[in-house]
Tab-separated table of C-alpha atoms in Angstrom:
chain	number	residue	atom	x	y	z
A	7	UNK	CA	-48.388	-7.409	123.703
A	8	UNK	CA	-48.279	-4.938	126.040
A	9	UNK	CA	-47.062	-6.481	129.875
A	10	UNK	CA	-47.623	-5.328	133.144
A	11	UNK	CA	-45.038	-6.456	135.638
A	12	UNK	CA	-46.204	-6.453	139.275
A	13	UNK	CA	-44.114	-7.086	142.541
A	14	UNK	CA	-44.148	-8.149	145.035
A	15	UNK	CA	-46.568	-11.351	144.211
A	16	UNK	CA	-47.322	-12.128	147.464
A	17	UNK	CA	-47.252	-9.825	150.483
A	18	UNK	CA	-47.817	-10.951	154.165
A	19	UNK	CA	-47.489	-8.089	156.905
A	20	UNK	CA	-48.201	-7.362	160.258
A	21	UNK	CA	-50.542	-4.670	161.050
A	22	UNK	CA	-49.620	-1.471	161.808
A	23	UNK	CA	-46.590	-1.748	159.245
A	24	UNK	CA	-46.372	-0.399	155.718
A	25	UNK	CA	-45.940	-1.473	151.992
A	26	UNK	CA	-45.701	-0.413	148.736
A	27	UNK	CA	-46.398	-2.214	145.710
A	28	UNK	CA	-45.118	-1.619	142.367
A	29	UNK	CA	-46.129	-1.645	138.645
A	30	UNK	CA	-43.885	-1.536	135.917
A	31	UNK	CA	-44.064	-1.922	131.831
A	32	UNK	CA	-41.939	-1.248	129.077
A	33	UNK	CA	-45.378	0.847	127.395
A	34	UNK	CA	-46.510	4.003	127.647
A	35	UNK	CA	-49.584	4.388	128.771
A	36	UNK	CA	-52.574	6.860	128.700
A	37	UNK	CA	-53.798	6.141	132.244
A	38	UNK	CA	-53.295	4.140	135.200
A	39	UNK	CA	-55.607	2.097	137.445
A	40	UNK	CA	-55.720	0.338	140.583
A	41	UNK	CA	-58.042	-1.889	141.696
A	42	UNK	CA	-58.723	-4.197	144.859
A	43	UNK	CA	-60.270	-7.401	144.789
A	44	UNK	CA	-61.889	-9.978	147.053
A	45	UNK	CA	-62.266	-13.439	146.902
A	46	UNK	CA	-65.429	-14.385	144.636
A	47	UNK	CA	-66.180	-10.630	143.299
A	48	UNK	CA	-65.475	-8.869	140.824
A	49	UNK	CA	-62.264	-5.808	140.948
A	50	UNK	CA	-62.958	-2.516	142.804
A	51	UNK	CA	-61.481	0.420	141.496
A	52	UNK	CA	-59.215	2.792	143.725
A	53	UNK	CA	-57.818	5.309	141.642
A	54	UNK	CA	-56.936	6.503	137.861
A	55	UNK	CA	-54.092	8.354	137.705
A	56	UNK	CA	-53.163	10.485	134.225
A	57	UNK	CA	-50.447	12.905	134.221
A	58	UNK	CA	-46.837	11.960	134.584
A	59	UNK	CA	-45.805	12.567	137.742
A	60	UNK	CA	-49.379	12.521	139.392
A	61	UNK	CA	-49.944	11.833	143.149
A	62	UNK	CA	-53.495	10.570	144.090
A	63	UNK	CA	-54.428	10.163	148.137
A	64	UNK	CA	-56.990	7.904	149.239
A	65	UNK	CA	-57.134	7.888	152.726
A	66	UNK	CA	-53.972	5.281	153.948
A	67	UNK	CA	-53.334	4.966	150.456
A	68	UNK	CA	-50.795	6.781	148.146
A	69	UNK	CA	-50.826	6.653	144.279
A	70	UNK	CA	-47.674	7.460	142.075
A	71	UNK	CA	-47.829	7.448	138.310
A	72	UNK	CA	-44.194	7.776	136.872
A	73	UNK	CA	-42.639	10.539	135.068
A	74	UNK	CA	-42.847	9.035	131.825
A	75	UNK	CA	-46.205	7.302	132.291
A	76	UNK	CA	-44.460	3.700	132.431
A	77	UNK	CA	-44.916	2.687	135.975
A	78	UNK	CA	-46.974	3.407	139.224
A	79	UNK	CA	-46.269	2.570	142.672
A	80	UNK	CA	-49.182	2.254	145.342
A	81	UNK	CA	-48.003	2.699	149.142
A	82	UNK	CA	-50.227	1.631	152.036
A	83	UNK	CA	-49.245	3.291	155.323
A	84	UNK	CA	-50.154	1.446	158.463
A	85	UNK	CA	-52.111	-1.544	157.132
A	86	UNK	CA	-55.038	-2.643	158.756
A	87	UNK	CA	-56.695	-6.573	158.627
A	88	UNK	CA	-59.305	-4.506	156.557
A	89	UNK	CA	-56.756	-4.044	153.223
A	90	UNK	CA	-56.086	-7.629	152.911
A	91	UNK	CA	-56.758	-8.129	149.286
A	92	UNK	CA	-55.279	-8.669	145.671
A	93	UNK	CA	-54.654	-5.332	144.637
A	94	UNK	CA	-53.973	-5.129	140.418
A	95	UNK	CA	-52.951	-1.992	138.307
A	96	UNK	CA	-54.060	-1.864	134.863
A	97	UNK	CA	-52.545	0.292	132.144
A	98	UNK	CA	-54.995	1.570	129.444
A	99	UNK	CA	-53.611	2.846	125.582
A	100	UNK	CA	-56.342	4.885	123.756
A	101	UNK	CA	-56.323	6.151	120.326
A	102	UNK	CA	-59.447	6.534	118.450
A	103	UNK	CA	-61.477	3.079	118.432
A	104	UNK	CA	-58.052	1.639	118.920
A	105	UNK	CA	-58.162	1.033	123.092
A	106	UNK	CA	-56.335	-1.541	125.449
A	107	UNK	CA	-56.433	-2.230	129.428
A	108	UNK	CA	-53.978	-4.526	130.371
A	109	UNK	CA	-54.330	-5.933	133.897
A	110	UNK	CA	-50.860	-6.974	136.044
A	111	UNK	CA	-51.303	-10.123	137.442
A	112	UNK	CA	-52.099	-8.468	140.861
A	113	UNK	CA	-50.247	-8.704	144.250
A	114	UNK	CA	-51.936	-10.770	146.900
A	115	UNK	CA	-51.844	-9.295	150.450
A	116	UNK	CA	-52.313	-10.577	153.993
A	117	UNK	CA	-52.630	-7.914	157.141
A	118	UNK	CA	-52.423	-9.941	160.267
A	119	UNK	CA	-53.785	-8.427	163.449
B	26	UNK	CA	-78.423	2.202	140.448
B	27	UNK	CA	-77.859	-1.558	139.376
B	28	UNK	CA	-74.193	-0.828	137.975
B	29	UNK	CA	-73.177	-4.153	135.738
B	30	UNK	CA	-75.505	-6.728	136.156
B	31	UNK	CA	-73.859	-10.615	134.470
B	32	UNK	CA	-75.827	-13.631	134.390
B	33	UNK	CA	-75.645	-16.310	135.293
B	34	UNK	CA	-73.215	-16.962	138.198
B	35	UNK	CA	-72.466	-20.153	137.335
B	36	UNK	CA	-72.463	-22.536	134.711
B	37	UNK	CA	-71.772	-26.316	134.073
B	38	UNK	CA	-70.962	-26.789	130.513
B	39	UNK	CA	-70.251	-29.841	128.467
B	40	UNK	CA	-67.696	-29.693	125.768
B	41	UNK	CA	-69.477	-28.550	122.408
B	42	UNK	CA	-71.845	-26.764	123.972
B	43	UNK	CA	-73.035	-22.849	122.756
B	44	UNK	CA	-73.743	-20.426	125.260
B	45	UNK	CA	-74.484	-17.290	126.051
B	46	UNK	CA	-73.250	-14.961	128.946
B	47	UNK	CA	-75.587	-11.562	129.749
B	48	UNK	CA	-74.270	-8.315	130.557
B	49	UNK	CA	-75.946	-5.253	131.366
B	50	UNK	CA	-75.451	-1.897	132.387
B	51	UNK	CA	-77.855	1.113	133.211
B	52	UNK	CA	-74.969	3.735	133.594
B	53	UNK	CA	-75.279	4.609	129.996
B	54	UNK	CA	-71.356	3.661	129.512
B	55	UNK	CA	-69.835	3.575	126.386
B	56	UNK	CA	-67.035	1.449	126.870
B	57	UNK	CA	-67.808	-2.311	127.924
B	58	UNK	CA	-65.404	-5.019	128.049
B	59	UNK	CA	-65.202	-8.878	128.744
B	60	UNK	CA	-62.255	-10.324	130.676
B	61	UNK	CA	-61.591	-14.098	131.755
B	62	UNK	CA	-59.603	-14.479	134.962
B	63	UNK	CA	-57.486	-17.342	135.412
B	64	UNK	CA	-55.455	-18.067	138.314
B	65	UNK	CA	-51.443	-17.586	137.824
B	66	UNK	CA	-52.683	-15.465	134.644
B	67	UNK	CA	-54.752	-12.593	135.552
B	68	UNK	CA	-56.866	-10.747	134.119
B	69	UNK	CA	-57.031	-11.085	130.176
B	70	UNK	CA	-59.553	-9.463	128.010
B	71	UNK	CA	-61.745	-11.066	125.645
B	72	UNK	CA	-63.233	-8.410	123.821
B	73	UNK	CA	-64.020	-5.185	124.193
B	74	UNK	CA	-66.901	-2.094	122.317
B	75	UNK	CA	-66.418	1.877	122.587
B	76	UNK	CA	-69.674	2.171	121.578
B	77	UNK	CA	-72.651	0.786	120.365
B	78	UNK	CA	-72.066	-1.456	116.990
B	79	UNK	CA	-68.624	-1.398	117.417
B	80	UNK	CA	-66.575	-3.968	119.048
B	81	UNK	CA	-62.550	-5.141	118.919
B	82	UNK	CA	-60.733	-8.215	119.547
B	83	UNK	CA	-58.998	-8.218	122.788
B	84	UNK	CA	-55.742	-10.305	123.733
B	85	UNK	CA	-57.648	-14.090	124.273
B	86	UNK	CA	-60.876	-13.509	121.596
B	87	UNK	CA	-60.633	-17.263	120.224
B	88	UNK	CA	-63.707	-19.064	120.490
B	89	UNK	CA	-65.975	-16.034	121.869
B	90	UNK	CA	-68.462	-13.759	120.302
B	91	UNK	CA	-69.860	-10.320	121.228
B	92	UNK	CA	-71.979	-7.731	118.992
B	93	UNK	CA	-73.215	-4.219	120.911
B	94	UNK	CA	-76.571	-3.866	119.708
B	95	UNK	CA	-77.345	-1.027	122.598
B	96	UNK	CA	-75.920	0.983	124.909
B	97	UNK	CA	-76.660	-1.072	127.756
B	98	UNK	CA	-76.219	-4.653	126.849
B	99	UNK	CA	-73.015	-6.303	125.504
B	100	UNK	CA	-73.170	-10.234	125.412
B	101	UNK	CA	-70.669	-12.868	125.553
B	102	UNK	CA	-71.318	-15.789	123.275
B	103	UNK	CA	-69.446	-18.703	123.271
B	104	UNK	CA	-69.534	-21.015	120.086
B	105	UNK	CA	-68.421	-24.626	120.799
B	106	UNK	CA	-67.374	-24.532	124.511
B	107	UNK	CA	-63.988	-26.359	125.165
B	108	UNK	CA	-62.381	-26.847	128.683
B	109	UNK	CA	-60.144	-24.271	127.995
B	110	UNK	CA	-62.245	-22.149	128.871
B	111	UNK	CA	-63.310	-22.691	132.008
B	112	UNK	CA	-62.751	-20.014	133.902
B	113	UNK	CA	-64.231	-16.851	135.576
B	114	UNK	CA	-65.942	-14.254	133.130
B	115	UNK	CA	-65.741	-10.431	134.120
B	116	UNK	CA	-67.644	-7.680	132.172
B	117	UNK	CA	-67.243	-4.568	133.062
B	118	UNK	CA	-68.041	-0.667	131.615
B	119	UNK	CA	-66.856	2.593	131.845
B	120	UNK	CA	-68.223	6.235	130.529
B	121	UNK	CA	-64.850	6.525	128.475
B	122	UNK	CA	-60.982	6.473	127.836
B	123	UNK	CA	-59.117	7.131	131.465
B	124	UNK	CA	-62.046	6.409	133.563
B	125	UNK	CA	-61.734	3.493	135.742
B	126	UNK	CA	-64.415	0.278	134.874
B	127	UNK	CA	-67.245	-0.821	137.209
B	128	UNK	CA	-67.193	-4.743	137.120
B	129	UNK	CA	-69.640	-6.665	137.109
B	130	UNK	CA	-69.495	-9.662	140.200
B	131	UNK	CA	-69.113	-12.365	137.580
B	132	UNK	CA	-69.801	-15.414	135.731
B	133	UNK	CA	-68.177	-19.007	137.449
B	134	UNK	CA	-67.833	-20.996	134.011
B	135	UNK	CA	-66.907	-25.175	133.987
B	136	UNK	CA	-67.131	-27.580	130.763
B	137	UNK	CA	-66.530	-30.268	131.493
């Protein structure tokens, strides 16, 4: 079984101040998501990233995939009440019919005005 | 677009019960997927299809059903349900391998 450590589990900031949150696995892995999800719906994707070493910019947000395509790291620069969310990475193995995404068990995080 | 459509929201089960949960999607995705979310365990999936008439086990299939008889639908069927599995049911779909899923906004499942 393939795991998905994420950290930190819980994150409660002020605004204005930034984080980064951080995915990490023993696996290799084909591709790496991040998603966003609020209470009572279903996860939002932000981002795939593929290529070791890739940097992906969404606005505020910056996505890392690691060198050897076993960890990501998702910064948030001057948070806003608006992020508050629990953001999950999922890694995803694909070989033929043979195909896994394996969700982290998310970080849950608070921007207070 | 609709994007993934699941029905119902919610259900009340009692213990033995068979039901079905609906999923549809008119993005003409190949790759659908069921996940249960459970609080202090995340995300796990159920069971998973790359295409139509094929489907996989995923890490928690015990006690669920799918088939993929078309493109667009991909049910969840559950045989004899058992509180265990009350929990919230997530399908979701994707046009292939390293594209991110579109989730659907989820089924609210309780047998009691």
């Amino acid at each position: 079984t393939q795991l998905l450590e994420q950290s930190p589990q819980f994150l409660s900031i002020q605004e204005g101040e930034n984080l980064t949150v951080y995915c990490n696995s023993s696996s290799v892995f084909s591709s790496l998501q991040w998603y966003r999800q609020e209470p009572g719906e279903g996860p939002v994707l932000l981002v795939t990233v593929v290529t070791g070493g890739e940097v992906k910019k969404l606005k505020r947000l910056t996505f890392q995939f690691g060198d050897a395509r076993k960890d990501s790291s998702l910064h948030i620069t001057a948070a806003q009440p608006g992020d508050t969310g629990l953001y999950l990475c999922a890694g995803e193995t694909s070989g033929g019919s043979n195909y896994k995404l394996t969700f982290g068990k998310g970080t849950l995080l608070t921007v207070n005005p | 677009n609709a994007g993934v459509t699941q029905t119902p929201k919610f259900q009340v089960l009692k213990t033995g019960q068979s039901m079905t949960l609906q999923c549809a999607q008119d993005m003409n995705h190949e790759y659908m997927s069921w996940y249960r979310q459970d609080p202090g365990m995340g995300l796990r999936l159920i069971h998973y299809s790359v295409g139509a008439g094929i489907t996989d086990q995923g890490e928690v299939p015990n006690g669920y059903n799918v088939s993929r008889s078309t493109t667009e639908d991909f049910p969840l069927r559950l045989l004899s349900a058992a509180p265990s599995q009350t929990s919230v049911y997530f399908c979701a779909s994707k046009r292939a391998a390293n594209y991110g899923y579109t989730f659907g906004s989820g089924t609210r499942l309780t047998v009691v």
